[in-house]
Amino acid sequence: DVKVTQSSRYLVKRTGEKVFLECVQDMDHENMFWYRQDPGLGLRLIYFSYDVKMKEKGDIPEGYSVSREKKERFSLILESASTNQTSMYLCASSLATGGTEAFFGQGTRLTVV
Amino acid sequence: SQQGEEDPQALSIQEGENATMNCSYKTSINNLQWYRQNSGRGLVHLILIRSNEREKHSGRLRVTLDTSKKSSSLLITASRAADTASYFCANNNNDMRFGAGTRLTVKP
């Protein structure tokens, strides 16, 4: 059974902390994605990666960075957490460009206090 | 920018009725996908329609695609209370962007 695993289901961090959200997939997928989801705004793309060490900015990359050192792992980094980054974060992966379904993790609900 | 715009934002129907949700997108697509999200969880893939297809069926789901209008629709027939969820469309290009979704409530 295919699986995308996010490291935490719930996370509480303090303003100014550096926060790491980890995502691991076991399907040998090339593409990986990070989204944040806020009420009424749907899913907004933060960053995506189509290969190891490759990354592309999405629509809202400010305040975030990513790392993809290995194919199966895509990390989202909040350099200095702020309260406006309180949100649900969703990771996804897909096999290849333009033709396959994506698989999602269960989500990480991050609260910055 | 968001790629898909779902319409309506919210839909409430009785069990047994059909539910239709629409999606408009901005750029050209290779394919379009529909996903479902139960409250507070990750998204689950429902169906993919390719740009050279006009209609596709999967169980109680029917998806249409009109590339000239840059729009798609998802029809759920004979709805059940368990269909209560949010539904999203997404372009299936490399960057996979979603809209704000349609919140469907099916009353028993």
Coordinates of N, CA, C and O in Angstrom, one line a residue, chain B residues 13-57:
Chain B
I13 N -27.3 18.9 0.1 CA -28.4 18.1 -0.5 C -28.9 17.0 0.4 O -28.2 16.7 1.4
Q14 N -30.0 16.4 0.0 CA -30.5 15.2 0.7 C -29.9 14.0 0.1 O -29.5 13.9 -1.1
E15 N -29.8 13.0 1.0 CA -29.3 11.7 0.5 C -30.2 11.2 -0.6 O -31.4 11.3 -0.6
G16 N -29.5 10.6 -1.6 CA -30.2 10.1 -2.8 C -30.2 11.1 -4.0 O -30.4 10.7 -5.1
E17 N -30.0 12.4 -3.7 CA -30.0 13.4 -4.7 C -28.6 13.4 -5.4 O -27.6 12.8 -4.9
N18 N -28.5 14.0 -6.6 CA -27.2 14.1 -7.3 C -26.6 15.4 -6.9 O -27.3 16.4 -6.6
A19 N -25.3 15.4 -6.9 CA -24.5 16.6 -6.6 C -23.6 17.0 -7.7 O -22.9 16.1 -8.2
T20 N -23.6 18.2 -8.2 CA -22.8 18.6 -9.3 C -21.9 19.8 -8.8 O -22.3 20.8 -8.2
M21 N -20.6 19.6 -9.1 CA -19.6 20.6 -8.7 C -18.8 21.0 -10.0 O -18.6 20.1 -10.8
N22 N -18.5 22.3 -10.1 CA -17.8 22.7 -11.3 C -16.4 23.3 -10.9 O -16.2 23.7 -9.8
C23 N -15.6 23.2 -11.9 CA -14.2 23.7 -11.8 C -13.8 24.5 -13.0 O -14.0 24.0 -14.2
S24 N -13.3 25.7 -12.9 CA -12.7 26.4 -14.0 C -11.2 26.6 -13.7 O -10.8 26.7 -12.6
Y25 N -10.5 26.5 -14.8 CA -9.0 26.6 -14.6 C -8.5 27.7 -15.6 O -9.2 28.1 -16.6
K26 N -7.3 28.1 -15.4 CA -6.8 29.2 -16.1 C -5.8 28.9 -17.3 O -5.9 29.5 -18.3
T27 N -4.9 28.0 -17.0 CA -3.9 27.7 -18.1 C -4.3 26.4 -18.8 O -5.2 25.7 -18.4
S28 N -3.5 26.1 -19.8 CA -3.7 24.8 -20.5 C -3.3 23.7 -19.6 O -2.5 23.9 -18.7
I29 N -3.9 22.6 -19.8 CA -3.7 21.4 -19.0 C -3.3 20.2 -19.8 O -3.7 20.1 -21.0
N30 N -2.6 19.3 -19.2 CA -2.4 17.9 -19.7 C -3.6 17.1 -19.3 O -4.1 16.3 -20.1
N31 N -3.9 17.2 -18.0 CA -5.0 16.4 -17.5 C -5.6 17.2 -16.3 O -5.0 18.2 -15.9
L32 N -6.8 16.8 -15.9 CA -7.4 17.4 -14.7 C -7.8 16.3 -13.7 O -8.3 15.3 -14.2
Q33 N -7.6 16.6 -12.5 CA -7.9 15.6 -11.5 C -8.9 16.1 -10.5 O -8.9 17.3 -10.2
W34 N -9.7 15.2 -9.9 CA -10.5 15.6 -8.8 C -10.1 14.8 -7.5 O -9.8 13.6 -7.6
Y35 N -10.2 15.5 -6.4 CA -9.8 14.9 -5.1 C -10.9 15.2 -4.1 O -11.7 16.1 -4.2
R36 N -10.9 14.3 -3.1 CA -11.8 14.5 -2.0 C -11.0 14.6 -0.7 O -10.0 14.0 -0.5
Q37 N -11.6 15.4 0.2 CA -10.9 15.6 1.5 C -12.0 15.5 2.6 O -12.9 16.3 2.7
N38 N -11.8 14.5 3.5 CA -12.6 14.4 4.7 C -12.0 15.4 5.7 O -10.8 15.7 5.6
S39 N -12.9 15.9 6.6 CA -12.5 16.9 7.5 C -11.2 16.7 8.2 O -11.0 15.7 8.8
G40 N -10.2 17.6 8.0 CA -9.0 17.6 8.7 C -8.0 16.5 8.3 O -7.0 16.2 9.0
R41 N -8.2 15.9 7.1 CA -7.4 14.8 6.6 C -6.7 15.2 5.3 O -6.9 16.3 4.8
G42 N -5.8 14.4 4.8 CA -5.2 14.6 3.5 C -6.2 14.3 2.4 O -7.3 13.8 2.6
L43 N -5.8 14.7 1.2 CA -6.7 14.5 0.1 C -6.6 13.1 -0.5 O -5.5 12.5 -0.5
V44 N -7.6 12.6 -1.1 CA -7.6 11.3 -1.7 C -8.1 11.5 -3.2 O -9.1 12.2 -3.5
H45 N -7.3 10.9 -4.1 CA -7.6 11.0 -5.5 C -8.9 10.3 -5.9 O -9.1 9.1 -5.4
L46 N -9.7 10.9 -6.7 CA -11.0 10.3 -7.1 C -10.9 9.9 -8.6 O -11.2 8.7 -8.9
I47 N -10.5 10.8 -9.4 CA -10.6 10.5 -10.9 C -9.7 11.5 -11.6 O -9.5 12.6 -11.2
L48 N -9.1 11.0 -12.7 CA -8.3 11.8 -13.6 C -8.9 11.8 -15.0 O -9.3 10.7 -15.5
I49 N -9.0 12.9 -15.6 CA -9.5 13.0 -17.0 C -8.4 13.7 -17.9 O -7.9 14.7 -17.5
R50 N -8.1 13.1 -19.0 CA -7.1 13.6 -19.8 C -7.6 14.7 -20.8 O -8.8 14.7 -21.0
S51 N -6.7 15.5 -21.3 CA -7.2 16.7 -22.0 C -7.9 16.3 -23.3 O -8.6 17.1 -23.9
N52 N -7.6 15.0 -23.8 CA -8.3 14.6 -25.0 C -9.6 13.8 -24.8 O -10.2 13.3 -25.7
E53 N -10.0 13.7 -23.5 CA -11.2 13.1 -23.1 C -12.3 14.1 -22.8 O -12.0 15.2 -22.3
R54 N -13.5 13.7 -23.0 CA -14.6 14.7 -22.8 C -15.5 14.2 -21.6 O -16.1 15.1 -20.9
E55 N -15.4 12.9 -21.3 CA -16.2 12.4 -20.2 C -15.6 11.1 -19.7 O -15.0 10.4 -20.4
K56 N -15.7 11.0 -18.3 CA -15.2 9.7 -17.7 C -16.1 9.3 -16.6 O -16.6 10.2 -15.9
H57 N -16.2 8.0 -16.4 CA -17.1 7.5 -15.3 C -16.2 6.7 -14.4 O -15.3 6.0 -14.8

